[in-house]
Amino acid sequence: MPFEDIDTPALIVDLDAFERNLRKMAEAAAGAGVRFRPHAKTHKSPVIARRQMALGAVGVCCQKVSEAEILVAGGVDDVLVSNQVIGASKIARLAALARQARLGVCVDDLGNVTELAEAAHRFGAPLDVLVEIDIGMGRCGVPPGAPALKLAEAIVRTNVLRFAGLQAYHGSAQHIRKHADRREAIARAAELAASTAQRIRKAGIACDTITGAGTGTYEFEASSGVYTELQAGSYIFMDADYARNLEADGSTFRRFEHALFVLTSVMSRAVPGRAVVDAGLKASSVDSGLPEPWQLAGARYVGASDEHGVLEFTGRAPAALALGRKIMLVPGHCDPTVNLHDWYVGVRGLAGKSPHVETLWPVAARGAGF
Amino acid sequence: MPFEDIDTPALIVDLDAFERNLRKMAEAAAGAGVRFRPHAKTHKSPVIARRQMALGAVGVCCQKVSEAEILVAGGVDDVLVSNQVIGASKIARLAALARQARLGVCVDDLGNVTELAEAAHRFGAPLDVLVEIDIGMGRCGVPPGAPALKLAEAIVRTNVLRFAGLQAYHGSAQHIRKHADRREAIARAAELAASTAQRIRKAGIACDTITGAGTGTYEFEASSGVYTELQAGSYIFMDADYARNLEADGSTFRRFEHALFVLTSVMSRAVPGRAVVDAGLKASSVDSGLPEPWQLAGARYVGASDEHGVLEFTGRAPAALALGRKIMLVPGHCDPTVNLHDWYVGVRGLAGKSPHVETLWPVAARGAGF
């Protein structure tokens, strides 16, 4: 099917750029000698997870038990829920799933450790448990140091859970614009993770894995000598927000290519200076900024309502932008944008003369929130 | 099933409040002597559409052909696509659907009229066509006056499309905070709609329907003597953003009750002043502001990431807010929040002592963007 026949709005993957991104990060992790466990909350797709593992990833991360269920059902055999799993129902599902695949989970609460141990015992399933430490993000996780040791000791005492190490993800560092500031944030995070791991090891407990990192900071965790595993996810697609980060030389962060787009059609040209497109809040998440028109000089996406996007132009709108004309948008934030769609439309040869649809992939874990 | 057994995150409808909202708006429209055609883009559910029609609505609106298909399949026999339908594929689907139910559509382009006429002829299906005029919103629609007449004449000339009237929705007026300013915006809109209708009638063309209005302004369109049909949708659920509107006496807009909630669980209490809940960007849309904790004094939802929400408190977080404790959030914007979920969980007796799940309704048109 030719590219121009795709109906809109549609979630497009530029397969060529996507595959270059896949390889680039796999090589970066291998080159740094750290394990790579990409975050599947970006793509919500066992197909993509398996391709990441085929290039050397040890497994993937996700945030919810329902995501893990869908990944395992799709053939992924090593999943870390890089998040707390709370409540009897979700814990039972997690333990049941651990019979089918290697499963890990994070904790920041003693009572939660007890509940996980009971479920792991009941289901006869091993479970890797990491202690999440808050190394600067201000979300989940116990403070580094003594509180983390206390939890590690509790995990070891259960005799049924395996203490696997530390979850030390610094989410808010990912979008710090200046390279030096990101480096500094991760240097502090790595220090806190290292001293916590040392404390745990001094207590006679092995602390093999220190896992974290995202697309904005992976280079610092990779070279830290502390982190043993990287969790970057967005690198496969790159969104407009990540593209606002800066490199050390002040240039914008372009080491990965935009590979995810929302294809949209012009649906109203009733006013000369304006074009309205058929992709709004239901097609592109705006939590990290509006989507940006791709390769459409002078155009700005200035407003999103549920089913409409308004484009304005420097000067007059191009006459070529007639009703039905399709344009591509780079989403502001890839993860929640993917979550709005049921399918990826994988396009080959987008930079060439006859781009075409090569594959459709379901966004299998779309809406998987439990 | 008792309320406390609902797993989270979940999209909750307080059925008692919802039904009061349904009746209140139906009575307001009947009292004003105008037709009511509520907007189904809010709920995306044929079940709810049929309940609105059982209380007197003449039909519903939606924005996309795919929504119309799902509504008609669900037993709704009168649907206005209050939007432009562009492109051969979507137009053919619209015309095919018009064989099964009364269908209307809006136009703001002459070429689009020609394409619609060809499809209506080919499918042998009648189609109501309204001319959309831009009466202040700055989105779709031709300017009022001569451009609208030109389109109406073109519709009549097709001999196959029925010119039904004017679509005159003022979306940006809905959230103007001051009552007098909303009134003023709709007074201007009604003037423009009236003069346009008059111009069309002078040309010998009947212009029966002038349709528009939303939850923020319906009272003004209803009493305008110009509008013949109201399209309000959000009134059934009320979101946090609408609750920031003001009444004439300066009080907040409380004539409809919050009936839509995201139920969420506390999943991390690792730090005294903070509680992290399991509802973030994938559970509640933040385009019109963050969700607000419901009946939880001193709590503020201060940050959303994909799967997490961070609550902060005036003073210390309540000790009762233990892990697993469930709280309700009022979404910032109901329409795109509904679009994140697959099911409504309808709860009866939420204000009483033993609230329970009475029904599950699918969000049948979730993701219907085509």
XYZ file of C-alpha atoms in Angstrom:
740
model
C 0.000 0.000 0.000
C 1.461 3.373 -0.951
C 2.055 5.901 1.813
C -0.392 8.367 0.274
C -3.290 5.951 0.720
C -3.062 5.819 4.514
C -6.205 7.317 6.035
C -5.804 9.816 8.863
C -5.174 10.324 11.667
C -2.632 7.499 11.816
C 0.374 6.666 13.946
C 3.322 6.252 11.593
C 6.635 4.553 12.302
C 9.437 5.461 9.904
C 10.924 1.960 9.907
C 14.286 3.039 8.512
C 14.853 5.691 11.182
C 13.405 3.402 13.868
C 15.855 0.617 12.992
C 18.799 3.019 13.006
C 17.702 4.202 16.466
C 17.389 0.591 17.678
C 20.920 -0.224 16.556
C 22.465 2.989 17.823
C 21.314 2.508 21.409
C 22.089 -1.225 21.394
C 25.638 -0.375 20.285
C 25.967 2.369 22.890
C 25.036 -0.035 25.693
C 27.276 -2.787 24.373
C 30.135 -0.333 23.933
C 29.800 0.826 27.532
C 29.668 -2.739 28.816
C 26.288 -2.342 30.531
C 23.159 -4.402 30.133
C 20.278 -2.891 28.229
C 16.670 -3.317 29.342
C 14.671 -0.818 27.262
C 11.428 0.553 28.573
C 8.399 -0.951 26.849
C 6.075 1.714 28.266
C 7.161 3.751 25.253
C 5.957 1.315 22.611
C 3.557 -1.064 24.427
C 4.392 -3.699 21.827
C 5.794 -7.224 22.190
C 6.849 -7.056 18.519
C 9.136 -4.112 19.225
C 10.316 -5.617 22.516
C 11.429 -8.779 20.734
C 13.294 -6.730 18.149
C 15.108 -4.899 20.940
C 16.038 -8.224 22.523
C 17.222 -9.590 19.180
C 19.759 -6.751 19.197
C 21.032 -7.677 22.642
C 18.605 -6.289 25.216
C 18.381 -8.651 28.224
C 14.660 -8.014 28.580
C 12.391 -5.003 28.893
C 10.809 -2.823 31.558
C 7.185 -1.870 31.915
C 5.124 -0.065 34.543
C 1.987 -2.142 35.033
C 1.141 -5.802 35.568
C -1.277 -5.655 32.641
C 1.569 -4.485 30.392
C 3.749 -7.335 31.652
C 0.944 -9.829 30.924
C 0.684 -8.606 27.348
C 4.453 -8.615 26.826
C 4.813 -12.161 28.176
C 1.860 -13.338 26.093
C 3.681 -11.812 23.115
C 6.809 -13.874 23.689
C 8.931 -11.631 25.913
C 10.559 -13.826 28.564
C 12.184 -11.271 30.873
C 10.203 -8.296 32.181
C 10.943 -5.872 34.984
C 7.949 -3.962 36.307
C 9.979 -0.873 37.162
C 7.284 0.246 39.545
C 5.443 -0.692 42.719
C 2.682 -3.300 42.451
C 0.091 -2.675 45.140
C -3.000 -4.629 46.181
C -3.801 -8.333 46.459
C -5.290 -8.679 42.990
C -2.386 -7.161 41.080
C 0.195 -8.944 43.250
C -1.449 -12.316 42.593
C -1.408 -11.649 38.837
C 2.264 -10.694 39.008
C 3.176 -13.856 40.919
C 1.149 -16.006 38.540
C 2.933 -14.434 35.580
C 6.304 -15.209 37.164
C 5.603 -18.884 36.453
C 5.825 -18.099 32.741
C 8.717 -15.669 32.469
C 11.450 -14.034 34.484
C 9.702 -11.242 36.373
C 11.043 -8.398 38.433
C 9.307 -5.730 40.481
C 10.274 -2.692 42.564
C 9.402 -1.929 46.166
C 9.573 1.042 48.487
C 7.502 -0.319 51.388
C 7.999 -3.076 53.969
C 4.379 -4.237 53.993
C 4.509 -4.588 50.223
C 7.544 -6.888 50.585
C 5.536 -9.146 52.895
C 2.611 -9.305 50.484
C 4.879 -10.043 47.506
C 6.588 -12.823 49.488
C 3.255 -14.420 50.397
C 2.156 -14.386 46.754
C 5.490 -15.708 45.462
C 5.269 -18.534 47.997
C 1.649 -19.305 47.128
C 2.315 -19.419 43.388
C 5.681 -21.143 43.766
C 7.173 -18.560 41.468
C 10.503 -16.794 41.859
C 10.392 -13.022 41.733
C 13.285 -10.574 41.411
C 12.739 -7.632 43.717
C 14.592 -4.338 43.431
C 14.518 -1.598 45.998
C 13.568 1.688 44.406
C 15.516 4.654 45.710
C 14.617 8.262 45.055
C 17.804 9.775 43.706
C 16.265 13.099 42.772
C 12.987 12.541 40.937
C 10.629 13.074 43.878
C 8.157 10.349 42.958
C 8.355 6.781 44.277
C 11.266 5.210 46.117
C 12.753 5.311 49.602
C 15.605 7.678 50.390
C 19.063 6.264 49.569
C 21.121 4.703 52.353
C 19.662 3.142 55.503
C 16.001 2.897 54.366
C 17.098 0.988 51.274
C 19.253 -1.389 53.304
C 16.329 -2.073 55.624
C 14.168 -3.078 52.665
C 16.931 -5.193 51.118
C 17.313 -7.077 54.394
C 13.555 -7.642 54.558
C 13.561 -9.024 51.014
C 16.411 -11.418 51.804
C 14.662 -12.585 54.990
C 11.575 -13.677 53.040
C 13.590 -16.616 51.638
C 11.306 -16.600 48.624
C 11.960 -13.252 46.977
C 15.329 -12.648 45.297
C 16.873 -9.304 46.125
C 18.115 -8.172 42.724
C 19.466 -4.703 43.361
C 18.450 -1.057 43.062
C 16.018 0.773 40.841
C 17.512 4.267 40.528
C 15.754 6.107 37.708
C 15.971 9.876 37.571
C 12.938 10.814 35.481
C 13.060 14.546 35.965
C 16.674 14.691 34.770
C 15.700 13.434 31.313
C 14.373 16.765 30.128
C 16.819 19.146 31.791
C 17.855 21.123 28.741
C 21.576 21.740 29.363
C 23.966 18.849 28.869
C 26.131 19.861 31.843
C 23.074 20.032 34.134
C 21.926 16.568 33.087
C 25.434 15.239 33.643
C 25.513 16.823 37.094
C 22.104 15.411 38.067
C 23.141 11.903 37.092
C 26.538 12.260 38.794
C 24.702 12.928 42.059
C 22.250 10.105 41.386
C 25.097 7.679 40.694
C 26.862 8.701 43.923
C 23.715 8.044 45.932
C 23.137 4.723 44.201
C 26.773 3.700 44.703
C 26.842 4.529 48.392
C 23.542 2.723 48.931
C 24.786 -0.372 47.109
C 27.986 -0.274 49.144
C 26.006 -0.147 52.359
C 23.946 -3.141 51.291
C 27.029 -5.111 50.263
C 28.733 -4.305 53.576
C 25.753 -5.947 55.246
C 26.644 -9.099 53.328
C 23.947 -8.821 50.689
C 24.844 -9.057 47.019
C 23.597 -6.051 45.041
C 24.182 -7.005 41.440
C 21.910 -4.700 39.498
C 21.750 -0.937 39.566
C 19.254 -0.008 36.906
C 17.873 3.244 35.581
C 18.512 5.869 32.891
C 16.422 7.277 30.078
C 16.989 8.635 26.610
C 18.000 12.056 27.948
C 20.745 10.821 30.267
C 21.755 7.257 29.314
C 25.254 8.320 28.326
C 25.967 9.406 31.903
C 24.612 6.293 33.589
C 26.403 4.156 31.000
C 29.781 5.702 31.812
C 29.186 6.075 35.553
C 30.833 2.834 36.601
C 27.850 2.466 38.948
C 24.838 1.620 36.808
C 24.862 -1.914 35.411
C 21.708 -1.622 33.316
C 20.033 1.048 31.158
C 16.271 1.491 30.807
C 15.963 4.071 28.015
C 12.796 3.767 25.957
C 11.983 6.903 23.967
C 15.143 6.642 21.833
C 13.295 4.366 19.405
C 10.891 7.148 18.415
C 12.222 10.502 19.713
C 9.626 13.144 20.432
C 9.568 16.912 20.082
C 10.291 17.366 23.771
C 13.488 15.289 23.735
C 14.576 17.211 20.645
C 14.614 20.364 22.795
C 17.440 18.933 24.944
C 20.912 20.282 24.205
C 24.204 18.535 23.558
C 27.514 19.600 25.148
C 28.268 21.940 22.245
C 24.893 23.655 22.552
C 23.409 21.957 19.501
C 20.049 20.257 19.877
C 19.860 16.591 20.793
C 19.785 14.853 17.424
C 21.606 11.594 18.053
C 18.355 9.728 17.540
C 15.987 10.448 14.685
C 12.315 11.248 14.806
C 10.747 7.930 13.844
C 7.200 8.381 15.176
C 4.697 10.670 13.517
C 1.012 11.404 13.566
C -0.170 11.571 9.981
C -2.987 14.069 9.627
C -5.049 15.642 6.843
C -6.019 19.225 6.215
C -9.783 19.347 6.831
C -10.574 23.058 6.693
C -9.075 25.913 4.706
C -11.954 28.337 5.136
C -9.649 31.179 6.199
C -6.470 32.173 4.266
C -3.979 32.212 7.151
C -5.085 29.005 8.794
C -5.313 25.317 8.097
C -7.192 22.952 10.396
C -6.028 19.335 10.544
C -7.831 16.235 11.778
C -5.430 15.393 14.618
C -6.099 16.911 18.031
C -6.043 15.668 21.613
C -7.297 12.231 20.599
C -4.354 11.727 18.220
C -1.390 13.391 19.952
C -0.767 13.935 23.649
C -0.031 17.552 24.532
C 1.245 17.117 28.108
C 4.805 17.996 27.026
C 3.899 20.544 24.387
C 1.973 20.632 21.151
C 3.007 18.447 18.232
C 5.240 20.035 15.594
C 4.668 19.969 11.835
C 7.408 17.955 10.136
C 9.214 19.434 7.157
C 6.577 22.077 6.573
C 8.424 25.377 6.546
C 6.744 28.280 8.308
C 3.978 26.158 9.826
C 3.202 26.043 13.542
C 0.622 23.862 15.287
C -0.916 26.427 17.636
C -3.956 24.787 19.171
C -5.404 21.366 19.846
C -9.003 20.545 20.616
C -10.328 17.013 20.881
C -10.438 16.269 17.148
C -8.854 19.345 15.580
C -5.445 20.919 15.312
C -4.985 24.487 14.128
C -1.950 25.346 11.992
C -0.782 28.889 11.520
C 1.877 30.118 9.145
C 4.612 32.663 8.854
C 3.040 34.695 6.112
C 0.253 33.073 4.130
C -0.524 29.390 4.272
C 0.944 27.583 1.252
C -1.621 27.227 -1.527
C -0.517 23.612 -1.887
C -1.993 22.910 1.521
C -5.361 22.046 0.048
C -8.157 20.087 1.689
C -7.121 16.489 2.126
C -3.398 17.251 1.896
C -1.552 15.090 4.404
C 1.161 16.293 6.699
C 3.155 14.660 9.472
C 3.364 15.840 13.053
C 6.126 15.025 15.536
C 4.318 14.345 18.849
C 5.310 16.371 21.894
C 5.567 13.218 24.024
C 5.742 9.805 22.422
C 4.588 7.448 25.223
C 1.112 8.889 25.877
C 0.644 9.570 22.151
C 1.217 5.896 21.367
C -1.337 5.114 24.072
C -4.028 6.905 22.047
C -3.682 4.598 19.042
C -4.561 0.978 18.341
C -2.074 0.406 15.521
C 1.329 1.413 14.303
C 1.557 1.865 10.571
C 5.131 0.920 9.687
C 6.347 2.786 6.606
C 9.464 1.920 4.596
C 11.331 4.357 2.378
C 9.857 7.529 3.811
C 12.903 9.512 2.697
C 12.713 8.093 -0.829
C 10.419 8.431 -3.800
C 7.880 5.714 -3.134
C 7.293 5.245 0.582
C 4.957 2.362 1.338
C 3.314 0.565 4.218
C 5.393 -2.456 5.135
C 3.679 -3.603 8.316
C 0.957 -2.955 10.865
C 1.788 -3.601 14.506
C -0.900 -3.535 17.191
C -0.278 -1.229 20.141
C -0.981 -4.338 22.120
C -0.751 -2.810 25.585
C -2.627 0.381 24.762
C -4.748 1.334 27.734
C -3.138 -1.356 29.900
C -3.250 0.547 33.152
C -3.905 -2.078 35.794
C -19.825 -5.841 43.467
C -19.021 -3.369 46.225
C -17.373 -0.099 45.285
C -14.270 -0.890 47.331
C -13.488 -3.942 45.204
C -13.008 -1.972 41.965
C -9.396 -2.259 40.819
C -7.611 0.917 39.757
C -7.230 3.012 37.768
C -10.883 2.941 36.722
C -13.277 5.379 35.086
C -16.222 5.775 37.446
C -19.661 7.164 36.642
C -21.697 8.251 39.658
C -25.001 7.065 38.197
C -27.157 9.108 40.572
C -25.424 12.384 39.751
C -25.229 11.450 36.061
C -28.975 10.846 35.882
C -29.714 14.132 37.614
C -27.483 15.890 35.083
C -29.257 14.117 32.200
C -32.667 15.254 33.409
C -31.608 18.792 34.247
C -30.338 19.582 30.755
C -33.253 17.807 29.061
C -35.624 19.960 31.099
C -33.673 23.125 30.329
C -33.912 22.487 26.593
C -37.591 21.560 26.751
C -38.299 24.606 28.907
C -36.649 26.887 26.373
C -38.514 25.297 23.485
C -35.377 24.289 21.588
C -34.345 20.903 20.290
C -31.586 19.075 22.102
C -28.895 17.144 20.260
C -26.240 16.367 22.873
C -22.657 15.829 21.813
C -21.627 12.186 21.947
C -17.936 13.064 21.629
C -18.067 13.465 25.392
C -19.166 9.925 26.177
C -18.484 7.920 22.982
C -21.238 5.533 24.032
C -24.432 4.449 22.251
C -25.837 3.384 25.646
C -25.614 6.919 26.959
C -26.807 8.397 23.644
C -29.954 6.267 23.795
C -30.596 7.380 27.368
C -30.310 11.010 26.265
C -32.777 10.367 23.450
C -35.178 8.610 25.820
C -35.327 11.909 27.711
C -36.202 13.852 24.575
C -33.005 14.468 22.626
C -33.716 14.409 18.882
C -30.427 12.678 18.166
C -26.776 13.225 18.964
C -23.715 14.905 17.498
C -20.306 13.398 16.974
C -17.100 14.536 15.246
C -15.922 11.579 13.185
C -17.457 9.115 10.751
C -16.085 6.241 12.829
C -17.947 7.582 15.860
C -21.126 7.847 13.805
C -20.701 4.242 12.629
C -20.419 3.021 16.220
C -23.390 5.094 17.383
C -25.611 3.860 14.553
C -24.497 0.272 15.147
C -25.504 0.835 18.769
C -29.047 1.805 17.878
C -28.845 5.588 17.507
C -30.920 6.584 14.480
C -30.127 10.300 14.132
C -26.535 11.523 14.123
C -25.046 14.845 13.099
C -21.332 14.805 12.359
C -20.795 18.366 13.571
C -17.591 18.559 11.597
C -16.171 18.438 8.088
C -15.744 15.014 6.491
C -12.861 15.117 4.023
C -11.529 12.548 1.572
C -13.162 9.954 -0.668
C -12.904 7.075 1.792
C -14.551 8.840 4.725
C -17.201 10.452 2.512
C -18.168 7.073 1.077
C -18.511 5.633 4.572
C -20.682 8.571 5.615
C -22.964 8.177 2.615
C -23.226 4.426 3.159
C -24.171 5.010 6.774
C -26.911 7.422 5.706
C -28.781 4.400 4.349
C -29.192 3.154 7.913
C -29.925 6.292 9.915
C -30.596 9.980 9.539
C -27.177 11.526 9.019
C -26.039 15.105 8.951
C -22.657 16.668 8.218
C -21.103 20.137 8.168
C -19.277 21.852 5.326
C -17.118 24.914 4.880
C -15.820 24.253 1.354
C -17.405 24.192 -2.104
C -15.373 21.253 -3.399
C -16.427 19.243 -0.374
C -20.098 19.908 -1.240
C -19.514 18.454 -4.702
C -17.852 15.346 -3.295
C -20.609 14.812 -0.736
C -23.248 15.180 -3.448
C -21.542 12.614 -5.661
C -21.393 10.138 -2.784
C -24.991 10.752 -1.717
C -26.069 10.173 -5.307
C -23.979 7.035 -5.670
C -25.284 5.508 -2.417
C -28.829 6.743 -2.957
C -28.829 8.077 0.562
C -30.178 11.409 1.756
C -27.782 13.558 3.727
C -28.518 16.672 5.772
C -25.825 19.260 5.200
C -25.234 22.251 7.432
C -22.982 25.158 6.612
C -20.522 25.753 9.423
C -19.920 29.411 10.148
C -17.110 30.701 12.329
C -18.869 32.911 14.842
C -15.799 33.513 16.993
C -14.007 30.237 17.636
C -11.317 30.531 14.960
C -11.324 26.907 13.904
C -13.421 25.545 11.052
C -16.263 27.335 9.288
C -16.657 30.031 6.671
C -17.196 33.632 7.732
C -20.855 34.506 8.387
C -22.864 36.196 5.653
C -22.115 35.942 1.943
C -19.695 32.972 2.079
C -22.320 30.936 3.956
C -25.039 31.851 1.454
C -22.777 30.793 -1.389
C -22.335 27.366 0.187
C -26.054 27.015 0.970
C -26.881 27.764 -2.675
C -24.343 25.187 -3.799
C -25.902 22.579 -1.506
C -29.389 23.295 -2.812
C -28.172 23.105 -6.415
C -26.898 19.547 -5.906
C -30.525 18.323 -5.822
C -29.363 15.412 -3.708
C -28.109 17.017 -0.519
C -30.613 18.629 1.853
C -29.529 22.031 3.123
C -30.436 21.787 6.805
C -29.186 25.031 8.273
C -26.206 26.462 10.123
C -23.645 24.936 12.451
C -22.673 27.811 14.744
C -20.743 26.453 17.684
C -18.585 28.787 19.726
C -16.112 26.420 21.371
C -13.789 28.991 22.853
C -16.676 30.743 24.623
C -17.365 27.640 26.730
C -14.527 28.253 29.140
C -14.589 32.030 29.389
C -14.733 32.347 33.160
C -17.045 35.345 33.654
C -20.760 34.845 33.086
C -21.210 38.279 31.488
C -18.342 37.633 29.073
C -19.809 34.297 28.009
C -23.184 35.962 27.534
C -21.592 38.682 25.444
C -19.690 36.185 23.250
C -22.870 34.230 22.531
C -24.896 37.403 21.929
C -22.444 38.294 19.153
C -22.474 34.733 17.848
C -26.279 34.685 17.757
C -26.346 38.005 15.879
C -23.978 36.655 13.247
C -25.951 33.418 12.943
C -29.250 35.316 12.706
C -28.069 37.706 10.024
C -26.578 34.833 8.032
C -29.811 32.841 8.270
C -31.773 35.882 7.207
C -29.545 36.352 4.175
C -30.053 32.724 3.196
C -33.835 32.931 3.677
C -33.969 36.123 1.605
C -32.404 34.123 -1.201
C -35.411 31.820 -0.982
C -33.711 28.985 0.866
C -35.264 27.562 4.040
C -32.835 27.625 6.951
C -34.550 25.614 9.649
C -31.782 24.636 12.000
C -29.308 26.832 13.780
C -27.358 24.518 15.998
C -24.541 24.969 18.479
C -23.919 25.608 22.197
C -22.000 23.757 24.864
C -22.244 23.206 28.577
C -20.634 26.570 29.345
C -23.034 28.682 27.297
C -26.200 26.663 26.522
C -28.401 29.017 28.562
C -27.571 31.888 26.215
C -28.133 29.994 22.981
C -31.351 28.534 24.445
C -32.786 31.980 25.181
C -31.371 33.683 22.093
C -34.434 33.263 19.918
C -31.942 32.364 17.170
C -30.596 28.924 17.990
C -33.077 26.105 17.412
C -30.902 23.277 18.716
C -28.403 22.776 21.545
C -25.332 20.527 21.333
C -24.034 20.508 24.918
C -22.211 17.328 25.898
C -20.018 17.721 28.981
C -22.983 18.463 31.264
C -23.474 14.750 31.825
C -20.101 14.432 33.585
C -18.798 17.940 34.426
C -15.038 18.281 34.639
C -12.713 20.354 36.797
C -12.276 22.913 34.048
C -16.007 23.627 33.645
C -16.237 23.925 37.425
C -13.879 26.922 37.179
C -16.494 28.886 35.203
C -18.444 31.479 37.155
C -22.164 32.165 37.493
C -23.698 35.641 37.295
C -23.392 36.082 41.075
C -19.690 35.184 41.016
C -20.205 31.710 42.459
C -18.627 28.776 40.648
C -20.596 26.907 38.027
C -22.267 24.118 39.980
C -25.545 23.596 38.180
C -24.357 20.181 37.061
C -22.650 17.723 39.371
C -19.342 15.992 38.948
C -20.397 12.535 37.813
C -17.165 11.271 36.224
C -14.152 10.266 38.273
C -10.890 8.446 37.891
C -10.591 6.022 40.778
C -6.960 5.611 41.787
C -4.955 3.893 44.528
C -2.126 5.150 46.645
C 0.938 3.211 45.473
C 3.812 4.883 47.283
C 4.072 6.566 50.667
C 7.840 6.459 50.952
C 8.077 10.140 51.926
C 5.890 11.765 54.647
C 4.586 14.765 52.717
C 3.739 12.942 49.524
C 1.480 10.214 48.231
C 1.882 8.763 44.761
C -1.207 7.368 43.043
C -1.519 4.993 40.104
C -3.334 7.387 37.751
C -1.226 9.593 35.504
C -1.343 10.663 31.870
C -2.719 7.301 30.761
C -5.734 7.645 33.088
C -6.614 11.353 33.026
C -6.034 13.902 30.282
C -4.181 17.003 31.487
C -4.732 19.312 28.491
C -7.104 21.502 30.538
C -5.334 21.178 33.853
C -4.431 18.418 36.277
C -7.139 16.286 37.855
C -8.348 17.312 41.298
C -8.693 15.041 44.333
C -12.337 14.684 45.294
C -13.382 15.209 48.896
C -9.846 14.879 50.202
C -9.192 18.007 52.221
C -5.778 19.608 51.850
C -4.705 17.364 48.978
C -3.481 18.650 45.638
C -2.532 16.609 42.579
C 0.671 18.379 41.582
C 2.249 16.260 38.879
C 1.347 13.627 36.316
C 3.738 11.285 34.579
C 2.611 8.454 32.329
C 1.509 6.070 35.078
C 1.908 8.143 38.261
C 0.249 11.068 39.928
C 1.893 12.920 42.792
C -0.297 14.266 45.604
C 0.937 16.901 48.000
C -0.777 18.123 51.113
C -1.326 21.224 53.137
C 0.605 20.115 56.190
C 1.335 16.414 56.521
C -0.338 13.769 54.409
C -3.159 12.055 56.334
C -1.946 8.872 58.040
C -5.119 7.192 56.745
C -3.791 7.559 53.219
C -2.060 4.193 53.400
C -0.838 2.089 50.492
C -3.775 0.750 48.544
C -6.170 3.422 49.827
C -8.419 4.510 46.978
C -9.293 8.061 46.161
C -11.300 9.698 43.393
C -10.030 12.331 40.996
C -12.146 14.798 39.019
C -10.559 14.920 35.545
C -9.466 18.272 34.181
C -11.215 17.590 30.858
C -13.785 14.839 30.537
C -13.831 14.093 26.778
C -10.166 13.127 26.266
C -10.100 11.396 29.661
C -12.968 9.133 28.609
C -10.990 8.422 25.426
C -8.217 6.829 27.524
C -10.498 4.147 28.975
C -12.205 1.067 27.586
C -14.992 0.853 30.172
C -17.184 2.976 32.350
C -17.804 1.510 35.788
C -21.279 2.709 36.736
C -21.638 3.069 40.500
C -24.917 3.472 42.367
C -25.260 4.996 45.829
C -21.898 6.712 45.905
C -23.179 9.255 48.423
C -24.577 6.520 50.663
C -23.190 3.810 52.895
C -22.846 0.922 50.490
C -21.999 2.121 47.019
C -21.848 -0.680 44.491
C -21.172 -1.348 40.839
C -24.452 -1.439 38.949
C -23.241 -1.600 35.363
C -20.287 -1.619 33.001
C -20.616 0.321 29.756
C -18.013 0.030 27.022
C -16.488 3.287 25.797
C -17.519 1.953 22.420
C -16.072 4.761 20.311
C -12.821 5.107 22.245
C -10.054 5.861 19.789
C -12.522 6.303 16.928
C -10.607 9.000 15.099
C -11.265 8.309 11.434
